[in-house]
Amino acid sequence: MTTKVRGTADTRERILTAACEVIAEIGFEKIRMRMVAERAGVSTALLHYHFDTREKLFTEAMTHSFAHTALDAERDADTAPAAVVLARILRNLLPTDPELHQDWRLWQELWARALRDETTRVFAVDLYAELHAWVTGAIRRGIDSGEFAPADVDDLGTLVLSLSDGYGIRLMLRDPAVTLDTALTAVWRHVAGALGLPAEPPEEPSET
């Protein structure tokens, strides 16, 4: 990668990271491009060079956010037990840390905008398809390796996303009746029953 290309990629990364932060903090409808430029430490002109509209910036920010979450969860998918990777994905589908809490605020902005804008609705549906493929891909790997019992992968993937959305919304509302532990345990219980896994989600292996 040339220095110029690397610099361009770094600039886009800074802009998208800043956009995720600003949208999560104040909402998409209130942001202005200059706010994102200031947070990213770039000129407004440079921001517009990479993203000429707020809508394009928003969709790219959502894609950027999801890609980073998936990359973290799949970091050792070829070597870690399938159950560990799947449990990690389930944790990443819930607001389990500040970064994922920010991701959830972005998703809430996406849902609200998708109700009023057809282009955003189509984008949201496509992004859910990517989420579904992410979850079902992990399940299929476990079935193919013999670690999981056979199951209806597509139905189970849809169930996982539905449960995660439901519990995630209540967690974002700080509903006292739902905690991160009870939410993760509940989602995992349905997955475990379908795949013949232990009732408790596995812990991350300790680093040596």
C-alpha atoms as a printed R data frame, in Angstrom:
    type eleno elety resid chain resno       x       y      z
1   ATOM     1    CA   MET     A     1   0.000   0.000  0.000
2   ATOM     2    CA   THR     A     2   1.437   3.367 -1.006
3   ATOM     3    CA   THR     A     3   1.805   6.214  1.476
4   ATOM     4    CA   LYS     A     4  -0.920   8.201 -0.321
5   ATOM     5    CA   VAL     A     5  -3.374   5.305 -0.320
6   ATOM     6    CA   ARG     A     6  -2.611   4.560  3.333
7   ATOM     7    CA   GLY     A     7  -3.160   8.220  4.190
8   ATOM     8    CA   THR     A     8  -6.505   8.260  2.400
9   ATOM     9    CA   ALA     A     9  -7.600   5.094  4.217
10  ATOM    10    CA   ASP     A    10  -6.542   6.566  7.573
11  ATOM    11    CA   THR     A    11  -8.505   9.746  6.860
12  ATOM    12    CA   ARG     A    12 -11.649   7.790  5.993
13  ATOM    13    CA   GLU     A    13 -11.192   5.734  9.152
14  ATOM    14    CA   ARG     A    14 -10.972   8.876 11.293
15  ATOM    15    CA   ILE     A    15 -14.014  10.400  9.616
16  ATOM    16    CA   LEU     A    16 -16.135   7.268  9.991
17  ATOM    17    CA   THR     A    17 -15.097   6.800 13.612
18  ATOM    18    CA   ALA     A    18 -15.980  10.439 14.313
19  ATOM    19    CA   ALA     A    19 -19.309  10.082 12.495
20  ATOM    20    CA   CYS     A    20 -20.239   7.058 14.613
21  ATOM    21    CA   GLU     A    21 -19.459   9.011 17.785
22  ATOM    22    CA   VAL     A    22 -21.350  12.160 16.797
23  ATOM    23    CA   ILE     A    23 -24.427  10.345 15.447
24  ATOM    24    CA   ALA     A    24 -24.609   8.222 18.605
25  ATOM    25    CA   GLU     A    25 -24.299  11.301 20.811
26  ATOM    26    CA   ILE     A    26 -26.810  13.687 19.230
27  ATOM    27    CA   GLY     A    27 -28.718  11.709 16.585
28  ATOM    28    CA   PHE     A    28 -28.567  11.749 12.808
29  ATOM    29    CA   GLU     A    29 -31.170  14.481 12.308
30  ATOM    30    CA   LYS     A    30 -29.144  16.979 14.355
31  ATOM    31    CA   ILE     A    31 -25.664  16.397 12.982
32  ATOM    32    CA   ARG     A    32 -23.943  18.767 10.630
33  ATOM    33    CA   MET     A    33 -21.019  17.804  8.456
34  ATOM    34    CA   ARG     A    34 -18.794  20.374 10.173
35  ATOM    35    CA   MET     A    35 -19.385  18.638 13.531
36  ATOM    36    CA   VAL     A    36 -17.995  15.404 12.137
37  ATOM    37    CA   ALA     A    37 -15.107  17.242 10.449
38  ATOM    38    CA   GLU     A    38 -14.152  18.913 13.725
39  ATOM    39    CA   ARG     A    39 -14.318  15.618 15.638
40  ATOM    40    CA   ALA     A    40 -12.182  13.897 12.987
41  ATOM    41    CA   GLY     A    41  -9.698  16.757 12.828
42  ATOM    42    CA   VAL     A    42 -10.162  17.371  9.090
43  ATOM    43    CA   SER     A    43 -11.476  20.257  7.021
44  ATOM    44    CA   THR     A    44 -15.093  20.346  5.952
45  ATOM    45    CA   ALA     A    45 -13.888  20.369  2.347
46  ATOM    46    CA   LEU     A    46 -11.943  17.142  2.886
47  ATOM    47    CA   LEU     A    47 -14.948  15.554  4.568
48  ATOM    48    CA   HIS     A    48 -17.128  16.441  1.574
49  ATOM    49    CA   TYR     A    49 -14.467  15.015 -0.754
50  ATOM    50    CA   HIS     A    50 -14.942  11.589  0.861
51  ATOM    51    CA   PHE     A    51 -18.672  11.833  1.673
52  ATOM    52    CA   ASP     A    52 -20.687  14.326 -0.320
53  ATOM    53    CA   THR     A    53 -23.958  13.911  1.625
54  ATOM    54    CA   ARG     A    54 -25.011  13.234  5.208
55  ATOM    55    CA   GLU     A    55 -26.928  10.186  4.010
56  ATOM    56    CA   LYS     A    56 -23.850   8.641  2.438
57  ATOM    57    CA   LEU     A    57 -21.844   9.364  5.579
58  ATOM    58    CA   PHE     A    58 -24.522   7.723  7.726
59  ATOM    59    CA   THR     A    59 -24.726   4.513  5.706
60  ATOM    60    CA   GLU     A    60 -20.933   4.250  5.498
61  ATOM    61    CA   ALA     A    61 -20.698   4.809  9.258
62  ATOM    62    CA   MET     A    62 -23.192   2.010  9.917
63  ATOM    63    CA   THR     A    63 -21.292  -0.353  7.625
64  ATOM    64    CA   HIS     A    64 -18.013   0.657  9.278
65  ATOM    65    CA   SER     A    65 -19.441   0.006 12.740
66  ATOM    66    CA   PHE     A    66 -20.741  -3.454 11.817
67  ATOM    67    CA   ALA     A    67 -17.498  -4.428 10.060
68  ATOM    68    CA   HIS     A    68 -15.423  -3.601 13.129
69  ATOM    69    CA   THR     A    69 -17.742  -5.562 15.411
70  ATOM    70    CA   ALA     A    70 -17.636  -8.604 13.116
71  ATOM    71    CA   LEU     A    71 -13.854  -8.413 12.740
72  ATOM    72    CA   ASP     A    72 -13.382  -8.478 16.505
73  ATOM    73    CA   ALA     A    73 -15.744 -11.407 17.038
74  ATOM    74    CA   GLU     A    74 -14.248 -13.457 14.182
75  ATOM    75    CA   ARG     A    75 -10.583 -12.771 15.006
76  ATOM    76    CA   ASP     A    76  -9.700 -16.431 15.597
77  ATOM    77    CA   ALA     A    77 -12.668 -18.230 14.049
78  ATOM    78    CA   ASP     A    78 -10.383 -20.752 12.327
79  ATOM    79    CA   THR     A    79  -8.782 -21.936 15.570
80  ATOM    80    CA   ALA     A    80 -11.166 -21.251 18.463
81  ATOM    81    CA   PRO     A    81 -13.957 -23.694 19.379
82  ATOM    82    CA   ALA     A    82 -17.102 -22.952 17.418
83  ATOM    83    CA   ALA     A    83 -19.110 -22.489 20.636
84  ATOM    84    CA   VAL     A    84 -16.668 -19.820 21.847
85  ATOM    85    CA   VAL     A    85 -16.933 -17.879 18.598
86  ATOM    86    CA   LEU     A    86 -20.724 -18.159 18.575
87  ATOM    87    CA   ALA     A    87 -20.985 -16.987 22.193
88  ATOM    88    CA   ARG     A    88 -18.708 -14.058 21.331
89  ATOM    89    CA   ILE     A    89 -20.988 -13.115 18.442
90  ATOM    90    CA   LEU     A    90 -24.023 -13.227 20.723
91  ATOM    91    CA   ARG     A    91 -22.257 -10.916 23.185
92  ATOM    92    CA   ASN     A    92 -21.463  -8.553 20.323
93  ATOM    93    CA   LEU     A    93 -25.131  -8.450 19.338
94  ATOM    94    CA   LEU     A    94 -25.991  -6.938 22.738
95  ATOM    95    CA   PRO     A    95 -24.819  -3.620 24.265
96  ATOM    96    CA   THR     A    96 -22.269  -5.353 26.479
97  ATOM    97    CA   ASP     A    97 -19.632  -2.578 26.578
98  ATOM    98    CA   PRO     A    98 -19.385   1.167 25.808
99  ATOM    99    CA   GLU     A    99 -18.386   0.612 22.177
100 ATOM   100    CA   LEU     A   100 -21.296  -1.753 21.555
101 ATOM   101    CA   HIS     A   101 -23.590   0.634 23.418
102 ATOM   102    CA   GLN     A   102 -22.582   3.247 20.837
103 ATOM   103    CA   ASP     A   103 -23.282   0.757 18.044
104 ATOM   104    CA   TRP     A   104 -26.759   0.213 19.462
105 ATOM   105    CA   ARG     A   105 -27.441   3.936 19.428
106 ATOM   106    CA   LEU     A   106 -26.518   3.918 15.742
107 ATOM   107    CA   TRP     A   107 -28.915   1.039 15.099
108 ATOM   108    CA   GLN     A   108 -31.689   2.922 16.871
109 ATOM   109    CA   GLU     A   109 -31.032   5.904 14.622
110 ATOM   110    CA   LEU     A   110 -31.171   3.569 11.624
111 ATOM   111    CA   TRP     A   111 -34.513   2.089 12.659
112 ATOM   112    CA   ALA     A   112 -36.069   5.502 13.189
113 ATOM   113    CA   ARG     A   113 -34.825   6.863  9.865
114 ATOM   114    CA   ALA     A   114 -35.814   3.694  7.981
115 ATOM   115    CA   LEU     A   115 -39.444   4.278  8.965
116 ATOM   116    CA   ARG     A   116 -39.426   7.602  7.108
117 ATOM   117    CA   ASP     A   117 -36.983   7.102  4.254
118 ATOM   118    CA   GLU     A   118 -37.218   4.331  1.644
119 ATOM   119    CA   THR     A   119 -33.525   4.334  0.747
120 ATOM   120    CA   THR     A   120 -32.603   3.919  4.414
121 ATOM   121    CA   ARG     A   121 -35.207   1.152  4.798
122 ATOM   122    CA   VAL     A   122 -33.636  -0.827  1.960
123 ATOM   123    CA   PHE     A   123 -30.180  -0.284  3.437
124 ATOM   124    CA   ALA     A   124 -31.384  -1.472  6.850
125 ATOM   125    CA   VAL     A   125 -32.868  -4.644  5.357
126 ATOM   126    CA   ASP     A   126 -29.588  -5.332  3.544
127 ATOM   127    CA   LEU     A   127 -27.598  -4.761  6.727
128 ATOM   128    CA   TYR     A   128 -29.848  -7.186  8.599
129 ATOM   129    CA   ALA     A   129 -29.144  -9.728  5.858
130 ATOM   130    CA   GLU     A   130 -25.428  -9.295  6.574
131 ATOM   131    CA   LEU     A   131 -26.044  -9.782 10.294
132 ATOM   132    CA   HIS     A   132 -28.061 -12.909  9.555
133 ATOM   133    CA   ALA     A   133 -25.286 -14.277  7.341
134 ATOM   134    CA   TRP     A   134 -22.746 -13.538 10.091
135 ATOM   135    CA   VAL     A   135 -24.696 -15.503 12.692
136 ATOM   136    CA   THR     A   136 -25.652 -18.391 10.403
137 ATOM   137    CA   GLY     A   137 -22.088 -18.636  9.094
138 ATOM   138    CA   ALA     A   138 -20.838 -19.276 12.624
139 ATOM   139    CA   ILE     A   139 -23.574 -21.837 13.235
140 ATOM   140    CA   ARG     A   140 -22.829 -23.654  9.970
141 ATOM   141    CA   ARG     A   141 -19.125 -23.857 10.810
142 ATOM   142    CA   GLY     A   142 -19.972 -25.543 14.093
143 ATOM   143    CA   ILE     A   143 -22.357 -27.994 12.425
144 ATOM   144    CA   ASP     A   144 -19.875 -28.800  9.648
145 ATOM   145    CA   SER     A   145 -17.103 -29.455 12.166
146 ATOM   146    CA   GLY     A   146 -19.346 -31.764 14.223
147 ATOM   147    CA   GLU     A   147 -19.256 -29.468 17.264
148 ATOM   148    CA   PHE     A   148 -22.957 -28.568 16.919
149 ATOM   149    CA   ALA     A   149 -25.955 -30.798 16.338
150 ATOM   150    CA   PRO     A   150 -27.749 -30.296 12.998
151 ATOM   151    CA   ALA     A   151 -30.380 -27.543 13.058
152 ATOM   152    CA   ASP     A   152 -32.456 -25.297 10.818
153 ATOM   153    CA   VAL     A   153 -29.711 -22.701 10.454
154 ATOM   154    CA   ASP     A   154 -31.744 -19.935  8.837
155 ATOM   155    CA   ASP     A   155 -34.572 -20.152 11.368
156 ATOM   156    CA   LEU     A   156 -32.108 -20.204 14.247
157 ATOM   157    CA   GLY     A   157 -30.283 -17.173 12.858
158 ATOM   158    CA   THR     A   158 -33.544 -15.244 12.635
159 ATOM   159    CA   LEU     A   159 -34.422 -16.248 16.194
160 ATOM   160    CA   VAL     A   160 -31.027 -15.096 17.486
161 ATOM   161    CA   LEU     A   161 -31.369 -11.667 15.871
162 ATOM   162    CA   SER     A   162 -34.953 -11.269 17.089
163 ATOM   163    CA   LEU     A   163 -34.066 -12.170 20.664
164 ATOM   164    CA   SER     A   164 -30.987  -9.953 20.603
165 ATOM   165    CA   ASP     A   165 -33.009  -7.002 19.335
166 ATOM   166    CA   GLY     A   166 -35.689  -7.500 21.959
167 ATOM   167    CA   TYR     A   167 -33.333  -7.838 24.892
168 ATOM   168    CA   GLY     A   168 -31.022  -5.148 23.529
169 ATOM   169    CA   ILE     A   169 -33.811  -2.567 23.394
170 ATOM   170    CA   ARG     A   170 -34.721  -3.206 27.016
171 ATOM   171    CA   LEU     A   171 -31.070  -2.966 28.041
172 ATOM   172    CA   MET     A   172 -30.737   0.354 26.197
173 ATOM   173    CA   LEU     A   173 -33.846   1.549 28.081
174 ATOM   174    CA   ARG     A   174 -32.123   0.501 31.335
175 ATOM   175    CA   ASP     A   175 -35.124  -1.672 32.152
176 ATOM   176    CA   PRO     A   176 -34.432  -2.979 35.685
177 ATOM   177    CA   ALA     A   177 -36.093  -6.289 34.828
178 ATOM   178    CA   VAL     A   178 -33.331  -7.181 32.326
179 ATOM   179    CA   THR     A   179 -29.582  -7.419 32.885
180 ATOM   180    CA   LEU     A   180 -26.766  -8.250 30.494
181 ATOM   181    CA   ASP     A   181 -26.284 -11.608 32.197
182 ATOM   182    CA   THR     A   182 -29.944 -12.594 32.029
183 ATOM   183    CA   ALA     A   183 -30.206 -11.437 28.415
184 ATOM   184    CA   LEU     A   184 -27.145 -13.367 27.257
185 ATOM   185    CA   THR     A   185 -28.204 -16.445 29.218
186 ATOM   186    CA   ALA     A   186 -31.690 -16.344 27.698
187 ATOM   187    CA   VAL     A   187 -30.430 -16.008 24.121
188 ATOM   188    CA   TRP     A   188 -27.799 -18.682 24.643
189 ATOM   189    CA   ARG     A   189 -30.366 -21.084 26.157
190 ATOM   190    CA   HIS     A   190 -32.357 -21.117 22.919
191 ATOM   191    CA   VAL     A   191 -29.211 -21.575 20.836
192 ATOM   192    CA   ALA     A   192 -27.861 -24.290 23.105
193 ATOM   193    CA   GLY     A   193 -31.100 -26.253 22.986
194 ATOM   194    CA   ALA     A   194 -31.141 -26.220 19.189
195 ATOM   195    CA   LEU     A   195 -27.459 -27.122 18.771
196 ATOM   196    CA   GLY     A   196 -26.999 -29.633 21.596
197 ATOM   197    CA   LEU     A   197 -24.663 -27.387 23.597
198 ATOM   198    CA   PRO     A   198 -24.247 -26.880 27.368
199 ATOM   199    CA   ALA     A   199 -26.826 -24.572 28.938
200 ATOM   200    CA   GLU     A   200 -24.214 -22.014 29.979
201 ATOM   201    CA   PRO     A   201 -22.264 -20.018 27.369
202 ATOM   202    CA   PRO     A   202 -18.549 -20.840 27.271
203 ATOM   203    CA   GLU     A   203 -15.968 -18.454 28.639
204 ATOM   204    CA   GLU     A   204 -13.236 -16.962 26.498
205 ATOM   205    CA   PRO     A   205 -10.089 -19.151 26.695
206 ATOM   206    CA   SER     A   206  -7.386 -17.551 28.814
207 ATOM   207    CA   GLU     A   207  -4.389 -16.214 26.926
208 ATOM   208    CA   THR     A   208  -1.099 -17.954 27.555
